[in-house]
N, C-alpha and C. Protein backbone atom coordinates (compact mmCIF):
# COMPACT_ATOMS: atom_id res chain seq x y z
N UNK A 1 0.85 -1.19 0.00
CA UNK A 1 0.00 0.00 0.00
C UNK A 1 0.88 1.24 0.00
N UNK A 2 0.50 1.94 -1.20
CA UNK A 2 0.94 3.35 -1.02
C UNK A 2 1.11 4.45 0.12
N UNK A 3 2.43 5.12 0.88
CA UNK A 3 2.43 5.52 2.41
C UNK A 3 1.63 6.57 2.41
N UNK A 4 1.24 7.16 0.79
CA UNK A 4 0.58 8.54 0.72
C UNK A 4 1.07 9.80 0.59
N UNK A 5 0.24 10.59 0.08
CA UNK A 5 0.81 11.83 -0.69
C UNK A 5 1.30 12.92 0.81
N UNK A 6 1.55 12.56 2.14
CA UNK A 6 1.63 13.21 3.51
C UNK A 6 3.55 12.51 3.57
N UNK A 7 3.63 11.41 2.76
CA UNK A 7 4.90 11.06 2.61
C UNK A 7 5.55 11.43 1.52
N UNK A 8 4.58 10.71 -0.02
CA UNK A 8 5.80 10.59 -0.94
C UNK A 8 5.51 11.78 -1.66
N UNK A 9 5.98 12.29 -2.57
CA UNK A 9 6.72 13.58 -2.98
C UNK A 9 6.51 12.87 -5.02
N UNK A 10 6.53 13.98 -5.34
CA UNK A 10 6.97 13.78 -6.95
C UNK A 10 8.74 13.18 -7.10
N UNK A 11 9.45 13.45 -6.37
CA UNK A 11 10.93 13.02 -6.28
C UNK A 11 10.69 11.91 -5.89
N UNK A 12 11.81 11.13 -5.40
CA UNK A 12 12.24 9.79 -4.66
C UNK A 12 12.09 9.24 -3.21
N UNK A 13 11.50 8.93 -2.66
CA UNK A 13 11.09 8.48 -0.98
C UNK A 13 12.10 7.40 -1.26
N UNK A 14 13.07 7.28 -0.06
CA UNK A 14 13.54 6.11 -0.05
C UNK A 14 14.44 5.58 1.46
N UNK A 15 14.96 4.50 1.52
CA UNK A 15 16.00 4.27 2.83
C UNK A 15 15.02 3.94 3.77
N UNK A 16 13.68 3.73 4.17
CA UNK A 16 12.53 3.48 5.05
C UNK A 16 13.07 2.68 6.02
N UNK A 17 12.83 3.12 7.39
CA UNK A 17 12.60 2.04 8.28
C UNK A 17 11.42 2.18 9.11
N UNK A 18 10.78 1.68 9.67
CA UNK A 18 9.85 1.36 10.36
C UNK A 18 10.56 1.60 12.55
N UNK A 19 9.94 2.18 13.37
CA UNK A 19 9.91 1.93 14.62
C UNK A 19 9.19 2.42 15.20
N UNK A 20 8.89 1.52 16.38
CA UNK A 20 7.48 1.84 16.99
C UNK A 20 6.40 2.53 16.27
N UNK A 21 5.51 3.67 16.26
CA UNK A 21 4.98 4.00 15.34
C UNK A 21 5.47 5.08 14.50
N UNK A 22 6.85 5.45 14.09
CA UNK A 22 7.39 6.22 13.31
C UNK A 22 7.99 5.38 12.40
N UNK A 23 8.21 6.50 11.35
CA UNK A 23 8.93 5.62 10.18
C UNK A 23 9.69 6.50 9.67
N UNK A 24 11.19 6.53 9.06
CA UNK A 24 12.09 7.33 9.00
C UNK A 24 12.16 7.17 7.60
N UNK A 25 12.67 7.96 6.84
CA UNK A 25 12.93 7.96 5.20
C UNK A 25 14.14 9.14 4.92
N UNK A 26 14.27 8.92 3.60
CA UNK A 26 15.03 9.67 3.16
C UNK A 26 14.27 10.64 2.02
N UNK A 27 14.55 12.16 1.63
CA UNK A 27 13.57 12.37 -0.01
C UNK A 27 14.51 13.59 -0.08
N UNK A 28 14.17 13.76 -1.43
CA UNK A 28 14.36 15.00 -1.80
C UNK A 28 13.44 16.19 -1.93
N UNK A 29 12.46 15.89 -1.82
CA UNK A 29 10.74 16.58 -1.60
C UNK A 29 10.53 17.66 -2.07
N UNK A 30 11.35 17.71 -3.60
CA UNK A 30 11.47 18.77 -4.14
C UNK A 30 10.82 19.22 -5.70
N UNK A 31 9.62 19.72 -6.30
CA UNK A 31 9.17 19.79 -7.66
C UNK A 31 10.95 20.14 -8.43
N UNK A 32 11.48 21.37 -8.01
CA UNK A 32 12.33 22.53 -8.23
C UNK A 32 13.25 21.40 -9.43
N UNK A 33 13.46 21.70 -10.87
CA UNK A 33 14.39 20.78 -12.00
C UNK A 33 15.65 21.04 -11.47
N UNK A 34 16.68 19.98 -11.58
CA UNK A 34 17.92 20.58 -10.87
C UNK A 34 18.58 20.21 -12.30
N UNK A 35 19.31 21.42 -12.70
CA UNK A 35 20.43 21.02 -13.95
C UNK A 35 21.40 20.60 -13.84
N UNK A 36 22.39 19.93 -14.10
CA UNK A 36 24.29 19.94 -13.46
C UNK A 36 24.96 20.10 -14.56
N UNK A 37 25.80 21.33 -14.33
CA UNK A 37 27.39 21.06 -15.20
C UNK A 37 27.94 20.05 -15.52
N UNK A 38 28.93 20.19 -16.08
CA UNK A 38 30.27 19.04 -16.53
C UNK A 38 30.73 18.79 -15.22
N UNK A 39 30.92 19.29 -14.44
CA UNK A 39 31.27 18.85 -12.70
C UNK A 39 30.44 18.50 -12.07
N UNK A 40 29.34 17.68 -12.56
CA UNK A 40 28.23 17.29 -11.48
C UNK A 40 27.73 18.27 -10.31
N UNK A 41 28.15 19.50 -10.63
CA UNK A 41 27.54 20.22 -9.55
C UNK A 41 26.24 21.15 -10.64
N UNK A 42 24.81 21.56 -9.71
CA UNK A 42 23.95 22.34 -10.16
C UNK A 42 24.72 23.69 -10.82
N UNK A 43 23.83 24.54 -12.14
CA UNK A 43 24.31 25.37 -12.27
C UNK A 43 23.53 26.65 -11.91
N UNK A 44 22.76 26.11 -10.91
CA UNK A 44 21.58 27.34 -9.82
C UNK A 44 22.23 27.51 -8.94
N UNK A 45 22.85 27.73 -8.11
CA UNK A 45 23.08 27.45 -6.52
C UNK A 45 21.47 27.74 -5.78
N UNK A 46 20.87 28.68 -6.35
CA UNK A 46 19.95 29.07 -5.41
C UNK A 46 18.71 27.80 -5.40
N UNK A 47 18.41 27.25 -6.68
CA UNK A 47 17.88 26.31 -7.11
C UNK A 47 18.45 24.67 -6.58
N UNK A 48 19.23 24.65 -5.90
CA UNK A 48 19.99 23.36 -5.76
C UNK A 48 19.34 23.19 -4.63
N UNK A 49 19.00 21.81 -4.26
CA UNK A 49 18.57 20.53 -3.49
C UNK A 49 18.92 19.31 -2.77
N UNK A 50 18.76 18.97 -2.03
CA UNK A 50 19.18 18.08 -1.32
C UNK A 50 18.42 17.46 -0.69
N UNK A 51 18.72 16.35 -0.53
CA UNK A 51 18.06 15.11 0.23
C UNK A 51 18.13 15.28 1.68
N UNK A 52 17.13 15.03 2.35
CA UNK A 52 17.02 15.28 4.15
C UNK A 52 16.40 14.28 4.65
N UNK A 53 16.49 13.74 5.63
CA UNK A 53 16.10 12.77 6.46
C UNK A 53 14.77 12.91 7.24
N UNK A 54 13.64 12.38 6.96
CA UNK A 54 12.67 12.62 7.19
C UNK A 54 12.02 11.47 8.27
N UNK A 55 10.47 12.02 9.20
CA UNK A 55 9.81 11.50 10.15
C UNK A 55 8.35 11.32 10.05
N UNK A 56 7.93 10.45 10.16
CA UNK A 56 6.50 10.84 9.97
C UNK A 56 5.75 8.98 10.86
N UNK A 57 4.92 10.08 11.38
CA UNK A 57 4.45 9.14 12.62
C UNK A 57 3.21 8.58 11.90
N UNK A 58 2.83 7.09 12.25
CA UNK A 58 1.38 6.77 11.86
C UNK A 58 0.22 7.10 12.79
N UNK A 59 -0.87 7.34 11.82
CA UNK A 59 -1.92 7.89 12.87
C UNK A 59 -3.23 7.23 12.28
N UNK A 60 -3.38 5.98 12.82
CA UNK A 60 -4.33 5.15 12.20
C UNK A 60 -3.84 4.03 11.69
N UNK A 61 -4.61 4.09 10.16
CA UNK A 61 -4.36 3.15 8.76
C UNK A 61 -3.46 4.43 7.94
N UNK A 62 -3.47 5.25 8.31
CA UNK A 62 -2.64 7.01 7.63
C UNK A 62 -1.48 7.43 8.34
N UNK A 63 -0.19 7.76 7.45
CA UNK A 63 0.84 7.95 7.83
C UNK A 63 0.43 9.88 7.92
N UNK A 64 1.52 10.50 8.68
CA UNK A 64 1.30 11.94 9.41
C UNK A 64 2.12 12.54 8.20
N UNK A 65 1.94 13.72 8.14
CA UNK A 65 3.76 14.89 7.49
C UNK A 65 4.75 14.40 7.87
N UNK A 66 5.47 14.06 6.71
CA UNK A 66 6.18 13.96 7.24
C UNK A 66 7.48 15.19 7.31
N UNK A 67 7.89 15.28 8.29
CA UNK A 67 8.99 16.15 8.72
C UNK A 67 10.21 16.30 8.72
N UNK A 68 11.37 16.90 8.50
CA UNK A 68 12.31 17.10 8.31
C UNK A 68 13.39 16.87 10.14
N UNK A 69 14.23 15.95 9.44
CA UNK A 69 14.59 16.28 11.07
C UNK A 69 15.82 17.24 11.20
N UNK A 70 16.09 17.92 12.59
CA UNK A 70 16.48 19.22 12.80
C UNK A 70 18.05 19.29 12.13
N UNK A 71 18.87 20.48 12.17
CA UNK A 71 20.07 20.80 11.52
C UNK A 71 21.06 19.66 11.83
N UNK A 72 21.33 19.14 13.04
CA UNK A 72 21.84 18.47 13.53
C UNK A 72 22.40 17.32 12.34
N UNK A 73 21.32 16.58 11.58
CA UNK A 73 21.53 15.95 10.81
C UNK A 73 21.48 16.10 9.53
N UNK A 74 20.42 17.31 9.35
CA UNK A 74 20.58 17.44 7.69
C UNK A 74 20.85 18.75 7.34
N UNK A 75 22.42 18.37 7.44
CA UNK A 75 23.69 19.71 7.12
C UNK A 75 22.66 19.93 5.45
N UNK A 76 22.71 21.28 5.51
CA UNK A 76 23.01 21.94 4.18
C UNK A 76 24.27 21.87 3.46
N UNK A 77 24.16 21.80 2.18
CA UNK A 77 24.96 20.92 1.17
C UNK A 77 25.17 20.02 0.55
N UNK A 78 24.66 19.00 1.61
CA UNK A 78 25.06 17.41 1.34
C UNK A 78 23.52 16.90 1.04
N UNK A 79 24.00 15.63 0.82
CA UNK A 79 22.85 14.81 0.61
C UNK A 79 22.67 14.14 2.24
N UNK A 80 21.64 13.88 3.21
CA UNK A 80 21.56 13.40 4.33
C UNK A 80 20.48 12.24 4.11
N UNK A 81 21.17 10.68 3.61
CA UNK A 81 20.17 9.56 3.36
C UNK A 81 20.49 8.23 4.34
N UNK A 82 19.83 7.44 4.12
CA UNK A 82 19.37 6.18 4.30
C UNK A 82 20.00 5.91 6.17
N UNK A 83 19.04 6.15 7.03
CA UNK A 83 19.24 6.32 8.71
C UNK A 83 19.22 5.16 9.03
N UNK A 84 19.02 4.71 10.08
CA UNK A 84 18.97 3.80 11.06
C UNK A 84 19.25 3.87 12.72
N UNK A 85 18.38 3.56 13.24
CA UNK A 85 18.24 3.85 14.32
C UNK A 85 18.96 2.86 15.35
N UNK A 86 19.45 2.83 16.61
CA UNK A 86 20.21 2.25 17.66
C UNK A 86 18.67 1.37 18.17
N UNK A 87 19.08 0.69 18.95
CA UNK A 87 17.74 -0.31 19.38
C UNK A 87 16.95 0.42 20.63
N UNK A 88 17.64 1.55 21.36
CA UNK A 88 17.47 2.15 22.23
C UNK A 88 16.58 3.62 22.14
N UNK A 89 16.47 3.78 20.47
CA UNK A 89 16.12 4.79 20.22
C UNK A 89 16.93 6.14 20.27
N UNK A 90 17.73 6.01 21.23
CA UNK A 90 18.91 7.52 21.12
C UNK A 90 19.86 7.87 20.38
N UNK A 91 20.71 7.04 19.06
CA UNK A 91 20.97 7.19 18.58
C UNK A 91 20.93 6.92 17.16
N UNK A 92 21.16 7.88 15.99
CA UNK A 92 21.17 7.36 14.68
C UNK A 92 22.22 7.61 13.85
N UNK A 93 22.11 6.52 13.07
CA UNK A 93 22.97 6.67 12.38
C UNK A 93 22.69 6.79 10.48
N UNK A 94 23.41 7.64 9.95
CA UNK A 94 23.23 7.43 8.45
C UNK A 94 24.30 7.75 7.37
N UNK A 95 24.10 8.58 6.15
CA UNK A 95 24.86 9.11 5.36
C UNK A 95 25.05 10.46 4.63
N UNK A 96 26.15 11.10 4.97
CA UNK A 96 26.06 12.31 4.01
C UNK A 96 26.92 11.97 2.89
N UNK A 97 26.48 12.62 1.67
CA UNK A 97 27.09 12.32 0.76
C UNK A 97 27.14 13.52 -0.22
N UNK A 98 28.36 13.97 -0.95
CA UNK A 98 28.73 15.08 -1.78
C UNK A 98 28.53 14.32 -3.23
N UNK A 99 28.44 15.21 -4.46
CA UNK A 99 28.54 14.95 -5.76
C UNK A 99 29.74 15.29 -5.68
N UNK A 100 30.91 14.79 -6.43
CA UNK A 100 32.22 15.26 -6.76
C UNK A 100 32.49 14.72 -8.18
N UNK A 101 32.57 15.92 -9.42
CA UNK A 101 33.31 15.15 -10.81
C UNK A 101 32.46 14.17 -11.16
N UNK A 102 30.85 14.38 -11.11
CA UNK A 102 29.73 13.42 -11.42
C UNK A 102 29.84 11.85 -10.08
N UNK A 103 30.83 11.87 -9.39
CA UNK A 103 30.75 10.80 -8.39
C UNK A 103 30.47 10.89 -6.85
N UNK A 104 29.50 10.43 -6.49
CA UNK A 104 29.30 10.31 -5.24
C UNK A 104 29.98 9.73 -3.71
N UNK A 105 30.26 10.79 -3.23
CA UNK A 105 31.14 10.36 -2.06
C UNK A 105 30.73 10.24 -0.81
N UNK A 106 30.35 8.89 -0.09
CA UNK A 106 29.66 9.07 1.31
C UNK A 106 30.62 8.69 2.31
N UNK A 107 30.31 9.11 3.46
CA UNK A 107 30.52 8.94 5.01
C UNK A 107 29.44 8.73 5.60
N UNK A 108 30.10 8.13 6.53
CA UNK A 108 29.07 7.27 7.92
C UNK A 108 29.12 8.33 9.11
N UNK A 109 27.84 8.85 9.30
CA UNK A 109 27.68 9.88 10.60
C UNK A 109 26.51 9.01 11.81
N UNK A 110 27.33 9.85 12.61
CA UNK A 110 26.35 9.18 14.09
C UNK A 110 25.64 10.42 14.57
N UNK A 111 24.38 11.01 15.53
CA UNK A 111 24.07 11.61 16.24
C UNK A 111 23.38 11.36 16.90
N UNK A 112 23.15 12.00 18.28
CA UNK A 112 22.67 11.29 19.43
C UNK A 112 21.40 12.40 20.02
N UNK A 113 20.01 12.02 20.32
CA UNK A 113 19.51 12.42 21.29
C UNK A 113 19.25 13.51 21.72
N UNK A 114 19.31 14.33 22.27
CA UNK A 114 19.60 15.21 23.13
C UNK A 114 18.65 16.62 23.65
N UNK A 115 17.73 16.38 24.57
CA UNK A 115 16.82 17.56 24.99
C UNK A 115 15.88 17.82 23.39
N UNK A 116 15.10 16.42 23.26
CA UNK A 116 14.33 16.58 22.35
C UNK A 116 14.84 17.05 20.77
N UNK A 117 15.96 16.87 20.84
CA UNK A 117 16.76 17.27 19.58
C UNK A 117 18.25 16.18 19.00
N UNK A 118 18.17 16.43 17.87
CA UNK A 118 19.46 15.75 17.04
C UNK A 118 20.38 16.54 17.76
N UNK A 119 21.71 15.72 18.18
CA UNK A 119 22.93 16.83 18.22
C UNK A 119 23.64 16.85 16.90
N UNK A 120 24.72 17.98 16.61
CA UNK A 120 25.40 18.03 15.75
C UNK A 120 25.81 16.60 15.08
N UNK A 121 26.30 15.96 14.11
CA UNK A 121 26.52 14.69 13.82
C UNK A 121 28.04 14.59 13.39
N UNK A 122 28.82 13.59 13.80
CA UNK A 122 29.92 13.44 13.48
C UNK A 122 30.41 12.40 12.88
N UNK A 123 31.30 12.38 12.17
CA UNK A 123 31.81 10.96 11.17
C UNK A 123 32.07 10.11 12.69
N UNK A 124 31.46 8.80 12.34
CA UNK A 124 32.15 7.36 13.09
C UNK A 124 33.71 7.60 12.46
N UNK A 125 34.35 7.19 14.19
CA UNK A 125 35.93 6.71 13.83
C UNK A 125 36.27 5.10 14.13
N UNK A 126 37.25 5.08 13.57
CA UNK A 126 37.97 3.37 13.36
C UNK A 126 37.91 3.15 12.18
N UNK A 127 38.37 3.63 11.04
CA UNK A 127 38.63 3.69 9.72
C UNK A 127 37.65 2.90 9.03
N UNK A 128 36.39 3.17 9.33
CA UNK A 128 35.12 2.92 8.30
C UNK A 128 35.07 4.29 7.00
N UNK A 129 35.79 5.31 7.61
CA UNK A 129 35.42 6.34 6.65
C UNK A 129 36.51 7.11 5.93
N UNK A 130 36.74 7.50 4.93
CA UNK A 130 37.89 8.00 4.34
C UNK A 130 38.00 9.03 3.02
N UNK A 131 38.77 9.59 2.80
CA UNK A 131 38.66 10.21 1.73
C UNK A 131 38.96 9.75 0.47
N UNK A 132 39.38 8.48 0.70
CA UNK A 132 39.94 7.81 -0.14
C UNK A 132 38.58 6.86 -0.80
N UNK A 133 37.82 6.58 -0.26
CA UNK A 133 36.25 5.70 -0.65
C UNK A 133 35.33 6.14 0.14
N UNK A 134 34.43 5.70 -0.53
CA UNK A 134 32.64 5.89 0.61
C UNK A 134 32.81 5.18 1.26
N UNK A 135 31.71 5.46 2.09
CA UNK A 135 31.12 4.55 3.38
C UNK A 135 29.90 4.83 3.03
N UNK A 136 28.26 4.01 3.10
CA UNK A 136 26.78 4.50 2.80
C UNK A 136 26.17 3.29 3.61
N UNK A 137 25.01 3.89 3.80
CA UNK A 137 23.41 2.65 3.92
C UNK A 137 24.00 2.52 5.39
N UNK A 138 24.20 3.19 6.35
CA UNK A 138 24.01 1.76 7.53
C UNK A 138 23.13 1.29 7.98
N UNK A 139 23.35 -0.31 9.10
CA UNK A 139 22.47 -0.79 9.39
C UNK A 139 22.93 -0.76 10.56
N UNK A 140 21.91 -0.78 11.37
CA UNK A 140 22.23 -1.41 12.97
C UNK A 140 22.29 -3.05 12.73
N UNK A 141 22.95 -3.71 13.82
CA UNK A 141 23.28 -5.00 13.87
C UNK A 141 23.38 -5.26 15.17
N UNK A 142 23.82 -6.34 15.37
CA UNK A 142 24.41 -7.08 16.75
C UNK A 142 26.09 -7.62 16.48
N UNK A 143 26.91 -7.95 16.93
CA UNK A 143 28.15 -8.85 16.68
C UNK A 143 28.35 -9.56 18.18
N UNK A 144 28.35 -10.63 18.39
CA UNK A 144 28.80 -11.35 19.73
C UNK A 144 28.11 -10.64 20.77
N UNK A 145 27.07 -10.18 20.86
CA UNK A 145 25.97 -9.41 21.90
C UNK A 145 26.29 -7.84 22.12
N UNK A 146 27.12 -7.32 21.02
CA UNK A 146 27.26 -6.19 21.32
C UNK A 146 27.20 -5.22 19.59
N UNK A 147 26.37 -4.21 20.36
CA UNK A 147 25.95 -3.31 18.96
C UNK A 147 26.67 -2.94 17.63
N UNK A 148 26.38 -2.83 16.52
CA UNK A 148 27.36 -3.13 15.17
C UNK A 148 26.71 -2.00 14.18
N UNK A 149 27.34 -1.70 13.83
CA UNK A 149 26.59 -1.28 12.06
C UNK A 149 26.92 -2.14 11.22
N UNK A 150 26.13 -2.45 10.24
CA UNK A 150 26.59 -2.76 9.08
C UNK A 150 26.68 -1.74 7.79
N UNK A 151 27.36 -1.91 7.29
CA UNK A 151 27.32 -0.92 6.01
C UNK A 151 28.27 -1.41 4.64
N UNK A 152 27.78 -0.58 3.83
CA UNK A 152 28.17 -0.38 2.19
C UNK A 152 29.54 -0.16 2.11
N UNK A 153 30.98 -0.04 1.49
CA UNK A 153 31.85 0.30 1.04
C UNK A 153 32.83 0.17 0.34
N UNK A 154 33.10 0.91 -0.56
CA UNK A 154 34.24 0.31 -1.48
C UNK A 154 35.52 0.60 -0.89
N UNK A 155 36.05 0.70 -0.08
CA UNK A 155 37.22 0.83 0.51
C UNK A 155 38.03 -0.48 -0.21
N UNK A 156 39.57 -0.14 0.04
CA UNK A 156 40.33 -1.43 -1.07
C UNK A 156 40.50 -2.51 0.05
N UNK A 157 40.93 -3.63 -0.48
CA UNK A 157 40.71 -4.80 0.03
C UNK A 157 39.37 -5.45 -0.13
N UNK A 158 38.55 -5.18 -0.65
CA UNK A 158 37.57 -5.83 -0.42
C UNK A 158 37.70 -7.01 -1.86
N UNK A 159 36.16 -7.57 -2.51
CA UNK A 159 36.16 -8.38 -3.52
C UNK A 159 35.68 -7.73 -4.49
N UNK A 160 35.12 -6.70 -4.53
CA UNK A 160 34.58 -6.15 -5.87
C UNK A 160 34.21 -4.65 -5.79
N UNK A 161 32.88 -3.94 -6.10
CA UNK A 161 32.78 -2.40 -6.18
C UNK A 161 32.38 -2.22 -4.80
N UNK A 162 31.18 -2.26 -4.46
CA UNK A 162 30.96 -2.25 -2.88
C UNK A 162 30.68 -3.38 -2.15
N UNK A 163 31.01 -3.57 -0.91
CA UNK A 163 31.15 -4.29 -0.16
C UNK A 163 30.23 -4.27 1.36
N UNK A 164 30.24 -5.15 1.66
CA UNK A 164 29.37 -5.07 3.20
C UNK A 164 30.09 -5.25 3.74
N UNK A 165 30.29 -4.46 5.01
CA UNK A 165 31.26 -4.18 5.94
C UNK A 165 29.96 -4.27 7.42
N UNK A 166 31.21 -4.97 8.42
CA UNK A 166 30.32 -4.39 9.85
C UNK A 166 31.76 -3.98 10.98
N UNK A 167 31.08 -2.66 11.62
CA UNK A 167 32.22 -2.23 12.94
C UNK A 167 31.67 -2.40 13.92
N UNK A 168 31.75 -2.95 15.22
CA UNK A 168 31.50 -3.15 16.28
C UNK A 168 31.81 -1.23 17.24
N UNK A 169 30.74 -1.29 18.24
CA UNK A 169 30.82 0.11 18.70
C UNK A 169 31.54 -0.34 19.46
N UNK A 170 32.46 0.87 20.00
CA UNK A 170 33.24 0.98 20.94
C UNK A 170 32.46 1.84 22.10
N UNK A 171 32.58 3.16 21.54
CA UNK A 171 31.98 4.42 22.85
C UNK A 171 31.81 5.47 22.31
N UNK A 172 30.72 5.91 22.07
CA UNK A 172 30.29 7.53 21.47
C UNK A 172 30.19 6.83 19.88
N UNK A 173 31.31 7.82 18.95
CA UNK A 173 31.56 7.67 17.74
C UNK A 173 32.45 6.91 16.94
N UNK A 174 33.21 6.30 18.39
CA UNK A 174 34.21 5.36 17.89
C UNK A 174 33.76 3.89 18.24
N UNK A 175 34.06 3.08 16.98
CA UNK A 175 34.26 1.65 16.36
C UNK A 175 35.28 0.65 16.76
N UNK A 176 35.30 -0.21 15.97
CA UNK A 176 36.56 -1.15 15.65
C UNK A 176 36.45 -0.91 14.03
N UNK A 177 37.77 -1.52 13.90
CA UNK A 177 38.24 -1.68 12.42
C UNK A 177 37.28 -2.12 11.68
N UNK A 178 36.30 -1.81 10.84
CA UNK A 178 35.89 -2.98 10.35
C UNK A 178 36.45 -3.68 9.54
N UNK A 179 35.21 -4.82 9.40
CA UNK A 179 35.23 -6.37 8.60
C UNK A 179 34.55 -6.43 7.79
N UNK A 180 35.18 -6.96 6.60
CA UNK A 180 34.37 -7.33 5.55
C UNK A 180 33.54 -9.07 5.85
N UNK A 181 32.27 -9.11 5.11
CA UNK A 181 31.65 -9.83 6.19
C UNK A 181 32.16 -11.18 5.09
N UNK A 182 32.59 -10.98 4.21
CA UNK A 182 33.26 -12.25 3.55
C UNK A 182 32.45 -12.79 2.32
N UNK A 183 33.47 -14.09 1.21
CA UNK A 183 32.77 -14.01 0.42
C UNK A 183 31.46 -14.66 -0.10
N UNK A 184 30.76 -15.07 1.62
CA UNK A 184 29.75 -16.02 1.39
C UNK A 184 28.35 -14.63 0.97
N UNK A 185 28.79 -13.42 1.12
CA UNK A 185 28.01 -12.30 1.30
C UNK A 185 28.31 -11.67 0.02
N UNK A 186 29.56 -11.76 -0.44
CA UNK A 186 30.49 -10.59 -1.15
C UNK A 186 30.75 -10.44 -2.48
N UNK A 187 30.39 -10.24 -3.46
CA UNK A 187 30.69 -10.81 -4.73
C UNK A 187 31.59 -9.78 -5.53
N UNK A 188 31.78 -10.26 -6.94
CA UNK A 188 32.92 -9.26 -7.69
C UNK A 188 31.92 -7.97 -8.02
N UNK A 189 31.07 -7.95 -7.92
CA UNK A 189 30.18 -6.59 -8.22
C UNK A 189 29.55 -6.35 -7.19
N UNK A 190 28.49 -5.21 -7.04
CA UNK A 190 28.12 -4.63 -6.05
C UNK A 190 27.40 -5.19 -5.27
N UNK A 191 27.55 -4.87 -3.75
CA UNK A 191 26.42 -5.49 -2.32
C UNK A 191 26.33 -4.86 -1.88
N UNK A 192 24.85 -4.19 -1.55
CA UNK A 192 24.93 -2.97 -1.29
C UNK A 192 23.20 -3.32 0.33
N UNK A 193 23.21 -1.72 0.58
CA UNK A 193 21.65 -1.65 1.28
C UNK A 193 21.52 -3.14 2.67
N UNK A 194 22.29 -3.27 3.36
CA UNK A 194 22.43 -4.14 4.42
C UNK A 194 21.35 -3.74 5.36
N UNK A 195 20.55 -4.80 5.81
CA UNK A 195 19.26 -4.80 7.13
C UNK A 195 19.82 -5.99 7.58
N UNK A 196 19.63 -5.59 8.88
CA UNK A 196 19.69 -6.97 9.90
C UNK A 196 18.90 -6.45 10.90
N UNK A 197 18.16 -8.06 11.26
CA UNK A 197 16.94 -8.47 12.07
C UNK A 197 17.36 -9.73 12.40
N UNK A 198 16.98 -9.91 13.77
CA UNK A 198 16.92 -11.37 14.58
C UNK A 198 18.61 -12.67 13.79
N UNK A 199 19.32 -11.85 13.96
CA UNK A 199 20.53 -12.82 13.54
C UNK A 199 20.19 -13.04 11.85
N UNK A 200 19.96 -12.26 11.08
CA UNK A 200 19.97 -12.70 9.37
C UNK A 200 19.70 -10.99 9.08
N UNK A 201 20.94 -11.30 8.34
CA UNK A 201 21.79 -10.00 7.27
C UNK A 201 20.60 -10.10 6.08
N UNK A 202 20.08 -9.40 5.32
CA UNK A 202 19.42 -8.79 4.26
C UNK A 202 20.06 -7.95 3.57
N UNK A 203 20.24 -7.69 2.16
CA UNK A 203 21.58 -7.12 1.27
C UNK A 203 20.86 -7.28 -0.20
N UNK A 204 21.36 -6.55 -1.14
CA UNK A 204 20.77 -6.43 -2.72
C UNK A 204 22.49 -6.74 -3.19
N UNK A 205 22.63 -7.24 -4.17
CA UNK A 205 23.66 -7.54 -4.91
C UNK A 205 23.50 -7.48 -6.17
N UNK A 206 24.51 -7.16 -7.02
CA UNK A 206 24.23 -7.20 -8.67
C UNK A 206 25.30 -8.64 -9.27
C-alpha cells in the first residue's frame, strides 16, 4: 500500500525504516528541476537541493507529514540519506554524501539524542570512513551481543565495487576496524543496502 501523498513527494522516498509507530525515510521533496554542469555540480546554486532525512508518525491506517529532522543531521549541502536507528532509540545513524566530478562520495555519521533534539553529527571513527572511498546505507546489527553497524563500502581490500562491511561500537563515535563480512556475502560486483533483524543480514547484490 501506497504511504501517501503526507509522505511521498513527486521526487524519490527512499531508505525506510519502520519503529514503533514512526517511520524514518530519506527524499528530496522537491518539484524545483535541478540542472548539473560538466562537474556534477547544479548550475543554480539558489535552485539546488538536497536530500534530508525525514519523520512521519502513523496515525491510524494514515501515515502523518512527514517532517524534516532538525540541523543536527541534515547539514546543508550534502545529501543526508538512508538512517537507522540504535535499538534504544537515542541514537542514529546514516549518510552524508557530496557529488564530486559526477561521483558520489559518502561517510558514515552518528548523532545522538539530546533535549528533544538531534545533536550536531559526526563521522564514526575506526577507519570505516575516508577520503579515499565511501562509506553509505548503515544498518544497525548485533556482533557477539554487542551493537554493530553494518554498512556499504568500497574501501580497497575488499572483492569487488561495494562491499558489506560491519564495525563493532566501541563508545560515542568510535568503532573497531571494520570487517568485511566475507565471500559467502560478497561478490565481484556490487552489495549494497544491508538490514539486519533477529541474527539474518538482508543485502541487494548485482
Amino acid at each position: 500500500k501506497n504511504a501517501g501523498k503526507a509522505v511521498n513527494s513527486a521526487q524519490s522516498e527512499f531508505g525506510a525504516f519502520y519503529v514503533g509507530s514512526d517511520m524514518y525515510y530519506s527524499s528530496i521533496a522537491s518539484n524545483v528541476e535541478i540542472k548539473l554542469g560538466p562537474d556534477g555540480k547544479s548550475t543554480d546554486t539558489k535552485q539546488e537541493q538536497y536530500a534530508k532525512v525525514y519523520k512521519s508518525a502513523k496515525k491510524g491506517a494514515n501515515w502523518g507529514k512527514g517532517t524534516a529532522l532538525n540541523d543536527g543531521v541534515n547539514l546543508t549541502g550534502t545529501n543526508n540519506v538512508h538512517s537507522a536507528l540504535s535499538a534504544d532509540g537515542k541514537t542514529l545513524y546514516f549518510s552524508r554524501c557530496k557529488l564530486e566530478a559526477n561521483k558520489s562520495m559518502c561517510d558514515v555519521y552518528t548523532s545522538t539524542m539530546k533535549g528533544g533534539k538531534w545533536s550536531p553529527a559526526s563521522k564514526i571513527e575506526g577507519g570505516s570512513n575516508s577520503d579515499e572511498f565511501s562509506s553509505k546505507q548503515p544498518a544497525v546489527g548485533e556482533i557477539n551481543g554487542r551493537e554493530a553497524i553494518f554498512f556499504a563500502s568500497n574501501m580497497s581490500g575488499g572483492t569487488g565495487g561495494f562491499d558489506i562491511y560491519y564495525a563493532v561500537k566501541q563508545d560515542g563515535a568510535k568503532f573497531s576496524t571494520p570487517v568485511n563480512v566475507g565471500p559467502s556475502v560478497n561478490t565481484f560486483a556490487d552489495d549494497q543496502t544491508p538490514f539486519y533483524k533477529a541474527n539474518t543480514l538482508y543485502f541487494s547484490s548485482e
